[in-house]
Every structure is written in structure tokens, then in C-alpha cells.
Coordinates of C-alpha atoms and ligand atoms in Angstrom, one line a residue:
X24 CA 113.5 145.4 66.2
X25 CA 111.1 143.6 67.3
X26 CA 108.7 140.5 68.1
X27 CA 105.4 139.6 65.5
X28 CA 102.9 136.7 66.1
X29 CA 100.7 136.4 62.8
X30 CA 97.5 133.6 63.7
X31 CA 94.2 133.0 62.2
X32 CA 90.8 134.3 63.6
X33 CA 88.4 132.4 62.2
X34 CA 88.0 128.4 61.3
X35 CA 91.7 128.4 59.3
X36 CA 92.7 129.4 55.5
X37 CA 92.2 133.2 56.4
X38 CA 95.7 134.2 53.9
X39 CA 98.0 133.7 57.0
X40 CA 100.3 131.8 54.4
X41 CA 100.5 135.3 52.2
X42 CA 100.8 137.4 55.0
X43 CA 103.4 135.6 56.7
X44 CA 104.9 135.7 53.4
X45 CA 105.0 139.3 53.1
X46 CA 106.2 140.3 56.4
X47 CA 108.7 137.5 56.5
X48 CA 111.0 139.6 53.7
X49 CA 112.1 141.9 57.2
X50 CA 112.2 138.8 59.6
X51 CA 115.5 137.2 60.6
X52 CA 113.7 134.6 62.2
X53 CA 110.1 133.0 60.8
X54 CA 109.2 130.2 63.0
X55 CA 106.1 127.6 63.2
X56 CA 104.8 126.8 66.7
X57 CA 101.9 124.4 66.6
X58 CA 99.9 122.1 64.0
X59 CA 101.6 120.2 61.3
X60 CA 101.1 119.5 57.9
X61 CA 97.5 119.5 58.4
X62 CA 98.2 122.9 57.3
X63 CA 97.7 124.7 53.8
X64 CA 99.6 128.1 53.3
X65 CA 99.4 129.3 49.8
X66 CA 102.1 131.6 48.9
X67 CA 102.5 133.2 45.1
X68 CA 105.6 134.4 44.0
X69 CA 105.1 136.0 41.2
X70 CA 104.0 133.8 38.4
X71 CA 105.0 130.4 41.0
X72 CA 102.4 129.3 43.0
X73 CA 103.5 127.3 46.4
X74 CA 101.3 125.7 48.6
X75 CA 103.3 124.9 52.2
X76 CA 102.2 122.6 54.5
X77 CA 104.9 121.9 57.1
X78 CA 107.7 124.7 56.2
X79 CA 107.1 128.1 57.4
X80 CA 105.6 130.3 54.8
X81 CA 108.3 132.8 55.3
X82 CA 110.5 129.9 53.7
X83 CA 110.7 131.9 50.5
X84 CA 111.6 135.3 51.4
X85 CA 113.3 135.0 54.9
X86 CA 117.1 136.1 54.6
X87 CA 117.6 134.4 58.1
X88 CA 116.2 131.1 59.4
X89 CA 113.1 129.3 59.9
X90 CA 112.4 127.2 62.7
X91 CA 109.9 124.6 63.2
X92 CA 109.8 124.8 66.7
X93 CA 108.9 122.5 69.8
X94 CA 105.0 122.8 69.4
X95 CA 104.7 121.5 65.9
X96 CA 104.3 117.7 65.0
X97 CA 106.7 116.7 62.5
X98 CA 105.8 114.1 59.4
X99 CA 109.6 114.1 58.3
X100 CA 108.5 112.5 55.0
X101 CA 106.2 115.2 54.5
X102 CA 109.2 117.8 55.5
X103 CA 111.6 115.8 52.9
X104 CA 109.0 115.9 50.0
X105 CA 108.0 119.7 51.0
X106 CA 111.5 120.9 51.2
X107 CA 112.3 119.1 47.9
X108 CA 109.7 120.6 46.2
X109 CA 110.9 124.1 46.9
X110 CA 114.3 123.4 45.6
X111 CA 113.2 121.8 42.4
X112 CA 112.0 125.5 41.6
X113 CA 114.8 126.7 42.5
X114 CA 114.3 127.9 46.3
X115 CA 116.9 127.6 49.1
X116 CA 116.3 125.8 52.1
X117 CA 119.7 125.4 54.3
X118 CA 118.1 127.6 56.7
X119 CA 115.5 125.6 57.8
X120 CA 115.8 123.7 61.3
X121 CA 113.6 121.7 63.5
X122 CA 113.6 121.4 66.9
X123 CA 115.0 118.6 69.0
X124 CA 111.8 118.4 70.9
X125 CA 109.3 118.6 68.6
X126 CA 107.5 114.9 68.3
X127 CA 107.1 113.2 65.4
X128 CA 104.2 112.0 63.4
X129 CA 104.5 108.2 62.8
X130 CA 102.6 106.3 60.6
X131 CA 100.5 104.7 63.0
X132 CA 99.4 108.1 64.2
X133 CA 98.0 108.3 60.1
X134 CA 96.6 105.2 60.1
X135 CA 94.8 105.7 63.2
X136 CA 93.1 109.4 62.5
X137 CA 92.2 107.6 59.3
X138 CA 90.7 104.8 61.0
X139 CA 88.8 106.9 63.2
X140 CA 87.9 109.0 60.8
X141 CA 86.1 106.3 58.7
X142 CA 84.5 104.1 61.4
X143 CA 81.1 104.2 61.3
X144 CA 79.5 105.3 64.4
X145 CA 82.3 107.3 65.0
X146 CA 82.4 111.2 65.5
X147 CA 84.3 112.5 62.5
X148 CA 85.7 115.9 62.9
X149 CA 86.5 115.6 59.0
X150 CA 90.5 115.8 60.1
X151 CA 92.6 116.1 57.4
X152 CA 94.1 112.4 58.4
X153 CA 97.7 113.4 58.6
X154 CA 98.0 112.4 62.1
X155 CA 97.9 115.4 63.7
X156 CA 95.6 113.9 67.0
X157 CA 97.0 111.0 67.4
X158 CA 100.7 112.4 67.5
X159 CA 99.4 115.2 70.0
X160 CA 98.0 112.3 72.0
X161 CA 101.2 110.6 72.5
X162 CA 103.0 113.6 73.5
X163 CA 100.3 114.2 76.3
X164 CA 100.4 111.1 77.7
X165 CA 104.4 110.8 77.7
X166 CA 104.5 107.7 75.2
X167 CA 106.0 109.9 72.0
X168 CA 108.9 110.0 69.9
X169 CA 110.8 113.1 69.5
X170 CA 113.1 114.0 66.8
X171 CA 115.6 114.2 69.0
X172 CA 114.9 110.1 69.4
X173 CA 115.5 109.7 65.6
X174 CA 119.4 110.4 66.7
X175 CA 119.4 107.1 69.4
X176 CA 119.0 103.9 67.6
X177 CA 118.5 102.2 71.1
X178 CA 115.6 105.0 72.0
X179 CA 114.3 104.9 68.7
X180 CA 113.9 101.5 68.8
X181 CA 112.3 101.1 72.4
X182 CA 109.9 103.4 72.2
X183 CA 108.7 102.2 68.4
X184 CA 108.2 99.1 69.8
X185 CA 106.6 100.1 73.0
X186 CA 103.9 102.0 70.9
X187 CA 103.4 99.4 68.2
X188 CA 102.1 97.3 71.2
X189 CA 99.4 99.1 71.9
X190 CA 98.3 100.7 68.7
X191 CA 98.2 97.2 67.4
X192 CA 96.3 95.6 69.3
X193 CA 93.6 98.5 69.0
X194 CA 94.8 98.2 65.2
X195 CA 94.0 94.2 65.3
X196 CA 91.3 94.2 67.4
X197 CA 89.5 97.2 67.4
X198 CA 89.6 98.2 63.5
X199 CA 90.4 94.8 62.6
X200 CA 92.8 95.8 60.2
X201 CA 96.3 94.6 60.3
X202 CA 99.0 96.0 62.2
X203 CA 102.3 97.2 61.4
X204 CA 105.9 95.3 61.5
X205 CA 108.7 96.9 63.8
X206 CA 111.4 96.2 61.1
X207 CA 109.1 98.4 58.7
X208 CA 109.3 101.5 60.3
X209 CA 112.5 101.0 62.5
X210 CA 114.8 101.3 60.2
X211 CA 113.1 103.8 57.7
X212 CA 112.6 106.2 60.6
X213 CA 116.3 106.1 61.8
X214 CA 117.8 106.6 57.6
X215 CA 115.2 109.6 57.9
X216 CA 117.3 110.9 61.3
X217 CA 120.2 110.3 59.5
X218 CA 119.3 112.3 57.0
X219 CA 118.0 115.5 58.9
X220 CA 120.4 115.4 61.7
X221 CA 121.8 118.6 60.6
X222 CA 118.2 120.4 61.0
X223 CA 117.3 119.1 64.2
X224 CA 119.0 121.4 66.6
X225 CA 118.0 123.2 70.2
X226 CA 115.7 126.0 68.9
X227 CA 114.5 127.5 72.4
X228 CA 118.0 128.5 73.0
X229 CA 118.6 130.4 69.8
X230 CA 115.2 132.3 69.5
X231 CA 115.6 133.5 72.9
X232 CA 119.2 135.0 72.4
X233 CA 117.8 136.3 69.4
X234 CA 115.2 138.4 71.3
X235 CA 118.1 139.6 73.5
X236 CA 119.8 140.8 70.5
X237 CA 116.8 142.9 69.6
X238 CA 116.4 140.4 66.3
X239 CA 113.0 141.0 64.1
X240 CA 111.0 137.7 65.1
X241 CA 108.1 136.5 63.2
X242 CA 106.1 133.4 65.0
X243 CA 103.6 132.2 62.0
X244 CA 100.3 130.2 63.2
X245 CA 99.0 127.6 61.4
X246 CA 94.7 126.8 61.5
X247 CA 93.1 129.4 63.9
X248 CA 91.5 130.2 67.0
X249 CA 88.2 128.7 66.4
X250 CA 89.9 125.5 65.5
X251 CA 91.6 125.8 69.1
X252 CA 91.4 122.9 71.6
X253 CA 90.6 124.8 74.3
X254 CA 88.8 127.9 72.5
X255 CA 87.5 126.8 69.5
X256 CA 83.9 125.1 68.6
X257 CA 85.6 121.3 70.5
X258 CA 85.4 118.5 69.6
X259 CA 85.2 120.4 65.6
X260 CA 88.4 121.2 66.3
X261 CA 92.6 120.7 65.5
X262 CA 94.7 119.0 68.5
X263 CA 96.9 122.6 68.9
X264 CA 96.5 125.9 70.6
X265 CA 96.7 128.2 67.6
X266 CA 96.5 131.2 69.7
X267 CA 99.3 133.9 70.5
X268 CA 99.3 132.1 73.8
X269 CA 100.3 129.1 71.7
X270 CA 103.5 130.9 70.8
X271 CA 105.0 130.3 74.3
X272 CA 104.8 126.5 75.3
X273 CA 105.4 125.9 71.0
X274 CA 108.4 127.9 70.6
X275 CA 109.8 128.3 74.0
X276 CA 109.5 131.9 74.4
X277 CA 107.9 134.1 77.1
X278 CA 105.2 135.8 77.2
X279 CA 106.5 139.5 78.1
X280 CA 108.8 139.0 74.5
X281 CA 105.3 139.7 72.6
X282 CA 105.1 142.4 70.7
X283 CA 102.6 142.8 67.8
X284 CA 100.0 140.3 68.1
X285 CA 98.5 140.3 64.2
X286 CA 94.9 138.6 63.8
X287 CA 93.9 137.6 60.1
X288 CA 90.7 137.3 59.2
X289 CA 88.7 137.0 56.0
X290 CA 86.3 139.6 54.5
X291 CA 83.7 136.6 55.2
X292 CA 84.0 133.2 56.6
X293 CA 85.0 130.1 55.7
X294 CA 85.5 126.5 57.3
X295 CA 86.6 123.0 56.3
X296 CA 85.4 120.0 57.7
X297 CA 82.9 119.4 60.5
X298 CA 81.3 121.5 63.2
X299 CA 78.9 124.2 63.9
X300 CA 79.3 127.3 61.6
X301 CA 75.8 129.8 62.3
X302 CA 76.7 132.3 59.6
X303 CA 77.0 129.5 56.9
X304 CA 75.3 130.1 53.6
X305 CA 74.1 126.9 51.8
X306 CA 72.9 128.7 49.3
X307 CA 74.0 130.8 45.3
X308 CA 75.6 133.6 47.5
X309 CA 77.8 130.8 49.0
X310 CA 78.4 128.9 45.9
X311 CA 79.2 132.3 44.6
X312 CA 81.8 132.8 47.1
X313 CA 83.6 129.7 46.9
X314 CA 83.8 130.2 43.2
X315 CA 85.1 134.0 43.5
X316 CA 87.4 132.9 46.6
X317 CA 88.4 130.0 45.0
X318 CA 87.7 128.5 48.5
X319 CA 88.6 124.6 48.5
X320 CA 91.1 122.9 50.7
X321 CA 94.7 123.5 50.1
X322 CA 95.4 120.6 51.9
X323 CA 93.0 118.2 51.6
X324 CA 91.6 119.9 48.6
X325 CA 87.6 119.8 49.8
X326 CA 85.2 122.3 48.9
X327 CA 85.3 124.9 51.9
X328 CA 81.9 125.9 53.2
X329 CA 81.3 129.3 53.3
X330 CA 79.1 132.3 54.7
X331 CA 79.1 135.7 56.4
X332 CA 81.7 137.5 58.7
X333 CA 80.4 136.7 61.5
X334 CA 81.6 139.4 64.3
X335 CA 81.2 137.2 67.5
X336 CA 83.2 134.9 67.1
X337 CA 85.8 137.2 65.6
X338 CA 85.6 139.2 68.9
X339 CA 85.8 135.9 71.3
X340 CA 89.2 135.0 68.9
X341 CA 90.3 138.6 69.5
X342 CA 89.8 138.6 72.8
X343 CA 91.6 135.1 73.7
X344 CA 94.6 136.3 71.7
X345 CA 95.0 139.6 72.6
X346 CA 94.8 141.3 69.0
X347 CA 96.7 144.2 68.8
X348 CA 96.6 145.0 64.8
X349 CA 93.9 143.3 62.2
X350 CA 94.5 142.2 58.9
X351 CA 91.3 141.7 56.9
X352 CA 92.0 139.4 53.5
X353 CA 89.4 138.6 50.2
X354 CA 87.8 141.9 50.2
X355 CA 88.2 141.8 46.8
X356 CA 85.7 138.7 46.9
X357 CA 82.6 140.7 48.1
X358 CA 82.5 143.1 45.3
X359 CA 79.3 142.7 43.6
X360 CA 77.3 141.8 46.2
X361 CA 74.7 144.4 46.5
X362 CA 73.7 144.1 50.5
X363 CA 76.6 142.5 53.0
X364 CA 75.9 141.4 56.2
X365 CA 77.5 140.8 59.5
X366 CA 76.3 139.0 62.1
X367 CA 76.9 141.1 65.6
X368 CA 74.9 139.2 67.9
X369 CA 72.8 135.1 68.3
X370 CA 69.8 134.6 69.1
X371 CA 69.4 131.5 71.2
X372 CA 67.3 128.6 70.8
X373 CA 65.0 130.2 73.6
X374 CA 65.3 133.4 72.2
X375 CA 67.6 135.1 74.6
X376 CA 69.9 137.7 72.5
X377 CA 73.2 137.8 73.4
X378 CA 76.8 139.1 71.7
X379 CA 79.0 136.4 73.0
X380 CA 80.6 133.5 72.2
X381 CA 79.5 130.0 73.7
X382 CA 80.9 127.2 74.6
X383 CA 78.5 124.6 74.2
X384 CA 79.1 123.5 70.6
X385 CA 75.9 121.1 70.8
X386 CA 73.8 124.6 71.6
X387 CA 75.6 126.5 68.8
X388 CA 74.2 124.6 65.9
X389 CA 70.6 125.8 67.1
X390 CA 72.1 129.4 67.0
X391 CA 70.6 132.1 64.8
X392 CA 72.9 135.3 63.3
X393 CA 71.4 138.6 63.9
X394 CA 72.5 140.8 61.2
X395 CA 73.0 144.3 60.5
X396 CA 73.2 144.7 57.0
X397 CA 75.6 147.1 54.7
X398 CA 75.2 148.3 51.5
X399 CA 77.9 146.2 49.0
X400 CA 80.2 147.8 46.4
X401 CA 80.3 147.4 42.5
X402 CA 83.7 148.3 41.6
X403 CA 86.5 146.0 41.1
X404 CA 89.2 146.8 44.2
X405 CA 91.9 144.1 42.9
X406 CA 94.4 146.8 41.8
X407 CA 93.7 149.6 44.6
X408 CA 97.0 150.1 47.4
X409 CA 95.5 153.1 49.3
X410 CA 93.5 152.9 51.4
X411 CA 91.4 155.9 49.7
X412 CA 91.3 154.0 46.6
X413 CA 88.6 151.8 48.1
X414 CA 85.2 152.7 47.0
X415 CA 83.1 154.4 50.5
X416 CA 81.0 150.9 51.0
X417 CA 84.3 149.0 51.6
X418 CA 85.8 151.5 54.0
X419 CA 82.6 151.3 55.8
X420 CA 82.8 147.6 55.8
X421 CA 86.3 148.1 56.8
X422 CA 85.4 150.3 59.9
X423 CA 82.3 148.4 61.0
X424 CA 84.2 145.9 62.1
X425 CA 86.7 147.7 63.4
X426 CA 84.3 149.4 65.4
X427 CA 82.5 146.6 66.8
X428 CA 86.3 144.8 68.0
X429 CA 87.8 148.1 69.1
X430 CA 90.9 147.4 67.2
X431 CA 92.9 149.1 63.8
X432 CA 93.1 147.0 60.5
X433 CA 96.2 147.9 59.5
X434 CA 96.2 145.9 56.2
X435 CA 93.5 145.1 53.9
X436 CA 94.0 141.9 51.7
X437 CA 92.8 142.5 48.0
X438 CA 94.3 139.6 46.1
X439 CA 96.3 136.7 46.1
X440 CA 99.5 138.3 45.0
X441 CA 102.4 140.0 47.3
X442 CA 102.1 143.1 45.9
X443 CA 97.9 143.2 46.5
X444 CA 97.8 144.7 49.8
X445 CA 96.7 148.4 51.2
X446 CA 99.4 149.0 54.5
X447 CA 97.7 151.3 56.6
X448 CA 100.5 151.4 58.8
X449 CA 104.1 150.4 58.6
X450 CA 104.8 147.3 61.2
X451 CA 108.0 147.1 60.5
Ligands
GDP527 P1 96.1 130.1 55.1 O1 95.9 128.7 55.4 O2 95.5 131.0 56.1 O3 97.5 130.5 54.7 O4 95.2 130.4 53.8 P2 95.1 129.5 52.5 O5 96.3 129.7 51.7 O6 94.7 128.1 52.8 O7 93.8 130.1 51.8 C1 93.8 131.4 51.4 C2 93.6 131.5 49.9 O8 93.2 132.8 49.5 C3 94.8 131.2 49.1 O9 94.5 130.6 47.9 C4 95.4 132.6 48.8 O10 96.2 132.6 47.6 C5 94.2 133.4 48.6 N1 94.2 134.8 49.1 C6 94.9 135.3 50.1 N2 94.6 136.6 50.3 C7 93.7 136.9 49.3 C8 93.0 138.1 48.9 O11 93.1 139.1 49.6 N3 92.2 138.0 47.9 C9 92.0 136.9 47.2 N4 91.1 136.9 46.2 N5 92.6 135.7 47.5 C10 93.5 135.8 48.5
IMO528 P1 95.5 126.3 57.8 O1 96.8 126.5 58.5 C1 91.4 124.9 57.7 C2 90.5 121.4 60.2 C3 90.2 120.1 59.6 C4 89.2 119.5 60.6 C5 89.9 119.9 61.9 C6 90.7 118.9 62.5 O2 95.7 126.1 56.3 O3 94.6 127.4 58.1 P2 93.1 117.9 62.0 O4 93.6 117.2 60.7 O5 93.9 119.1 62.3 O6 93.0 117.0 63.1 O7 91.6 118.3 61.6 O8 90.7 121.1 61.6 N1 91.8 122.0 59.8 C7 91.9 123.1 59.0 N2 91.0 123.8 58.5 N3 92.7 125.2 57.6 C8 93.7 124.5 58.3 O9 95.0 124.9 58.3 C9 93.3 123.3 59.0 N4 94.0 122.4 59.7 C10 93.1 121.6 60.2 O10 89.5 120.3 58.3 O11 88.0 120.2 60.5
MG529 MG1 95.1 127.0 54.6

């Protein structure tokens, strides 16, 4: 029995959501540590398609609990309308808790992403306006409500009207748009505590019992490394540490419980919103992979950009997490493509090669990939689950990159479906 973290490599939407699915069959615990419903995890279930924002994508399958732990920002009305949703077809969801401590997203945190979002002038990041900065702004600078608040009408009320102080004035005078009533929110926000108070419990004490009893643990990360706050291509990034390192301050665990640190990535790459992205294809190949990939926004619905796996990036995500086992989704999407490249090292705007990441995002968009190119396959691998099925130009895709990061895949992704997986090696 054992620990597993599951997080994204890239820029987000690598098939976390169907891996976590997967592997939450075995889990007694599946638990979301950072982000919020920015989120998009889509999950089939046979012929039933879900697409989980805020719920843990082991929801489905887990036959113990799922925890939305400390770290995660917490639209309540977004929880109510997902968890609905899975019962109307039929899914349980009695075993799904929140944490006392994790804040919650208000609606002045949505109006204010929004707002910033679409002033002009502005730097927009192209958030997914749910909130998500705003509420991880509060919580940094001690001023934010925790679900645990939702429980004290007294709290509740001092702090809602502490904050509407200050965001409307910047609401009033800033935007010039108008602000928001106490009464509005008061009493809708404490009928919603109401509601969930039998959800909101102490999770930090349970999930570290349950690694004394040897449970099987499964932390789920939502977005990805390069959309860290720290690590990722800032300010093009999400307000959370998606990383494995993320695990600890968002669910309350240590680091020594870690066990089997599991990186997805995507056959290629992918990214919503704004920011540098050198391997990008604006081009038929890249409208030819968001048609295959079906890549658009789960979430938001957009048109995801798209372009080549680019390997050093995946190695500086690697490294910051401390990958212990790869899982490489979409393969199935680069059959047909008669030459495949990778890009293994940039070439600086004053020509300087080098095979590491950078942290100057202004410097990155002036970038160029070198590539080492690798002969593509024909053959449709949608229906292969052995590894030896897979025609030779895939395996050598395959081990390329497993070369270059030093690390095992030990599952290859070839469809959207449970069942479309090749399991090199048995996790749990
Ligand atoms: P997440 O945010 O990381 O959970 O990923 P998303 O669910 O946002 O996006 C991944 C998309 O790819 C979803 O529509 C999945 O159903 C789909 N998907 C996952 N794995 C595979 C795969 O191996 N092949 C194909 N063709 N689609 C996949
Ligand atoms: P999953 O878990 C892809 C992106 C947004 C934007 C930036 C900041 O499905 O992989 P935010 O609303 O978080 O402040 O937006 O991060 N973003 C995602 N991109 N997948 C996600 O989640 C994302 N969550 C946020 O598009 O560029
Ligand atoms: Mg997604």
C-alpha cells in the first residue's frame, strides 16, 4: 500500500483527468490539492462522458473518499452544480469532503479576474475567470474566507464585509462598475455552509492516519508544472504550485510519505490561453492536431493552441517534481504524420545553444526549437494494449524521450477511453 501523486508536465489538459481516473479504481483515498475549478478533467465511462472541474476525477471509480483538500479554492456553487450533475447520471457522491481550511472563491474574486481580464491596457493571462487569482490573493495576504467561516455567521459576516470594502471601492473606482451589496452575498453564502456542513471536515488529520495505516493514496493535480507560479512561464501562469511539492502545503502531508511521483505528458504539446509556447505550430499540422486531439478547452471551451513535444521543458517539469514514472497520452494522435519532431535544445536570440529551461519569459518568446526529427507511423494504434503491438516508429518515439529524461514510461495513452491504455508496469 502505498502513496501516488499524478500532475501534469506540460501547460495543462495532458489526460490527468483519465489517468487519475484509472488508477483511482485501487485508491482508498483520491484527493485534489491546488487550483480550482479552473480545471477541466474529462473522464469517459463507457458510453458517459464527464467533464470535472472541481471534484476529484477519481469521483467515479473510488470505493473510499475523495478530498478536496486545504490547497484548493473552493466555488461552492460550482461544487453544488458539479456534484449534482454526477448524481443526475446516476453517480454517488457521499464520499466526497472538503476541507475546513480550504478558502473559498467569492464572487468578487470572479468579478475581479474578469475585470482584469478585459481592461484594456491590462496584461491578460487569458485566465479562465473563475477566480482562481483573486481568491489565492486573499489567502496570501490573510484577508480570506475559509470554508470553515461558512459555519460562523458572526465570522462570515465580518470578514464579507471587511473585503467588500476594499474590493469596492477598486470595483467603483477603478473599473467603474458597480459594487456588490453585503445582504447579496451574506446570506446566500451562509444557506450554502448550511448546506455542506457535512463535507467540510479536518482533512489533514485523516489523510495522515491514513498513511499510517498503509492506505493506497492517490493526490490528483490539476493544470501543470509549466502553469506553476513559481516554475512555470510567470506571469502566463495559474495562482497554484501544481507540482509534487504542491502535494504537501495543499493537502497537509509530508514530504518523506511520497511514493510514486507520476508525470503526464502528451505525445505533443498543447496550451490554452496566453504566454510563450516555442514549439507552437500555427500552421495545417497544428490545425491538424487540434482536429485529431479534439484539443479545445474543457473548461472554457477555447481552441487550444498546439505544436511539438518539446523535451526541455518536459525535463525542467521533470526535474522540479522529481518524476519517478512517465505516462505519455494522445499517441494515438500522431499517427499519420510522416516526420515527428522534438525539440531537445533553444537556440537563443544571440545564438547561444543551450538544453535548459529559462526563466525569463520576455526572452523565451524570441526562442528557437532545435529539433531532431523521427520518422512517424501510418498504422492506427487506437486498439493496441501491448506494448509490442505498437508499430517500431512509436516505440522509438516512446524511448527517445525516455532517453533524453532518463526516466521509464510506464503507460502509454492511446485513446480517450479506460480501457485504451498499454501498462508497462503494474503501479499498483
Ligand atoms: P486534463 O485536464 O489533464 O485532465 O485533460 P483534459 O481532459 O482537459 O484533456 C485531455 C483530452 O484528451 C480529453 O478530451 C480526454 O478525453 C482526451 N484523451 C485523454 N487521453 C487520450 C489519449 O490517449 N488519446 C486521445 N485521442 N484522447 C485522449
Ligand atoms: P487542467 O487541470 C489548461 C490556464 C488558463 C490561463 C492560466 C491562468 O484542465 O489541466 P487561471 O484561470 O488559472 O487563473 O488561468 O492557466 N489554465 C489551464 N490551462 N488546463 C487547465 O487545467 C488550466 N487551468 C488554468 O488558460 O492561461
Ligand atoms: Mg483539462
Amino acid at each position: 500500500m502505498a502513496t501516488y501523486v499524478v500532475v501534469g508536465l506540460q501547460y495543462g489538459d495532458e489526460g490527468k483527468g483519465k489517468i487519475t481516473d484509472v488508477l483511482s479504481a485501487k485508491s482508498d483515498y483520491v484527493v485534489r490539492f491546488q487550483g480550482g475549478d479552473n480545471a477541466g478533467h474529462t473522464v469517459y465511462a463507457g458510453e458517459e462522458k464527464f467533464v470535472l472541474h472541481l471534484l476529484p476525477s477519481g469521483v467515479l471509480q473510488c470505493p473510499g473518499k475523495c478530498i478536496i483538500a486545504n490547497g484548493v479554492v473552493v466555488n461552492p456553487k460550482a461544487f453544488m452544480h458539479e456534484i449534482s450533475q454526477i448524481e443526475e447520471k446516476g453517480m454517488r457522491s457521499d464520499h466526497v469532503f472538503i476541507s475546513r481550511r480550504a478558502h473559498v472563491i467569492m464572487p468578487y474574486h470572479i468579478l475581479l479576474d474578469t475585470y482584469r481580464e478585459e481592461e484594456e491596457g491590462g496584461t491578460q493571462i487569458g485566465t479562465t475567470k473563475k477566480g482562481i487569482g483573486p481568491c489565492y490573493e486573499d489567502k496570501i495576504a490573510r484577508v480570506g474566507i475559509r470554508m470553515v467561516d461558512l459555519l460562523n455567521p458572526e465570522v462570515l459576516a465580518e470578514k464579507i464585509r471587511k473585503n467588500l470594502k476594499i474590493k469596492n471601492s477598486l470595483f467603483e473606482k477603478y473599473f467603474e462598475k458597480p459594487g456588490i451589496e453585503f445582504e447579496e452575498i451574506y446570506k446566500e453564502f451562509l444557506e450554502i455552509g448550511q448546506k455542506l456542513k457535512h463535507r467540510i471536515v479536518d482533512t489533514e488529520v485523516e489523510l495522515n492516519q491514513a498513511i499510517h495505516d498503509g492506505k493506497n493514496i492517490l493526490f490528483e493535480g490539476a493544470q501543470a508544472l509549466m502553469l506553476d507560479i513559481d516554475f512555470g512561464t510567470y506571469p502566463y501562469v495559474t495562482s497554484s504550485s501544481p507540482s509534487t511539492g504542491g502535494v504537501c502545503t495543499g493537502a497537509g502531508v509530508p514530504p518523506t510519505s511520497l511514493q510514486n511521483l507520476i508525470g503526464v505528458a502528451k505525445a505533443y504539446t498543447t496550451r490554452v490561453g496566453n504566454g510563450p509556447f516555442p514549439t507552437e505550430l500555427n500552421d495545417e499540422l497544428g490545425e491538424k492536431m487540434r482536429k485529431v486531439g479534439q484539443e479545445f478547452g474543457a473548461t472554457t471551451g477555447r481552441p487550444r493552441r498546439t505544436g511539438w513535444l518539446d523535451l526541455v521543458s518536459l525535463k525542467h517539469a521533470t526535474m522540479i517534481n522529481g518524476i519517478n514514472n512517465l505516462v505519455i497520452t494522445k499517441l494515438d494522435v500522431l499517427s499519420g504524420i510522416p516526420s515527428l519532431k522534438i525539440a531537445t535544445k533553444y537556440k537563443t536570440e544571440d545564438g547561444k545553444i543551450i538544453d535548459y529551461f529559462t526563466s525569463s519569459t520576455t526572452k523565451l518568446y524570441n526562442y528557437e526549437p532545435v529539433y531532431e526529427e523521427l520518422e512517424g507511423w501510418n498504422e492506427d494504434i487506437s486498439h493496441a494494449r501491448t506494448y509490442e503491438e505498437l508499430p517500431a516508429n512509436a516505440k522509438k518515439y516512446i524511448e527517445f524521450i525516455e532517453d533524453y529524461l532518463g526516466i521509464n514510461v510506464y503507460l502509454v495513452s492511446v485513446g480517450p477511453e479506460r480501457s485504451q491504455n498499454i501498462i508497462r508496469k503494474e503501479l499498483f
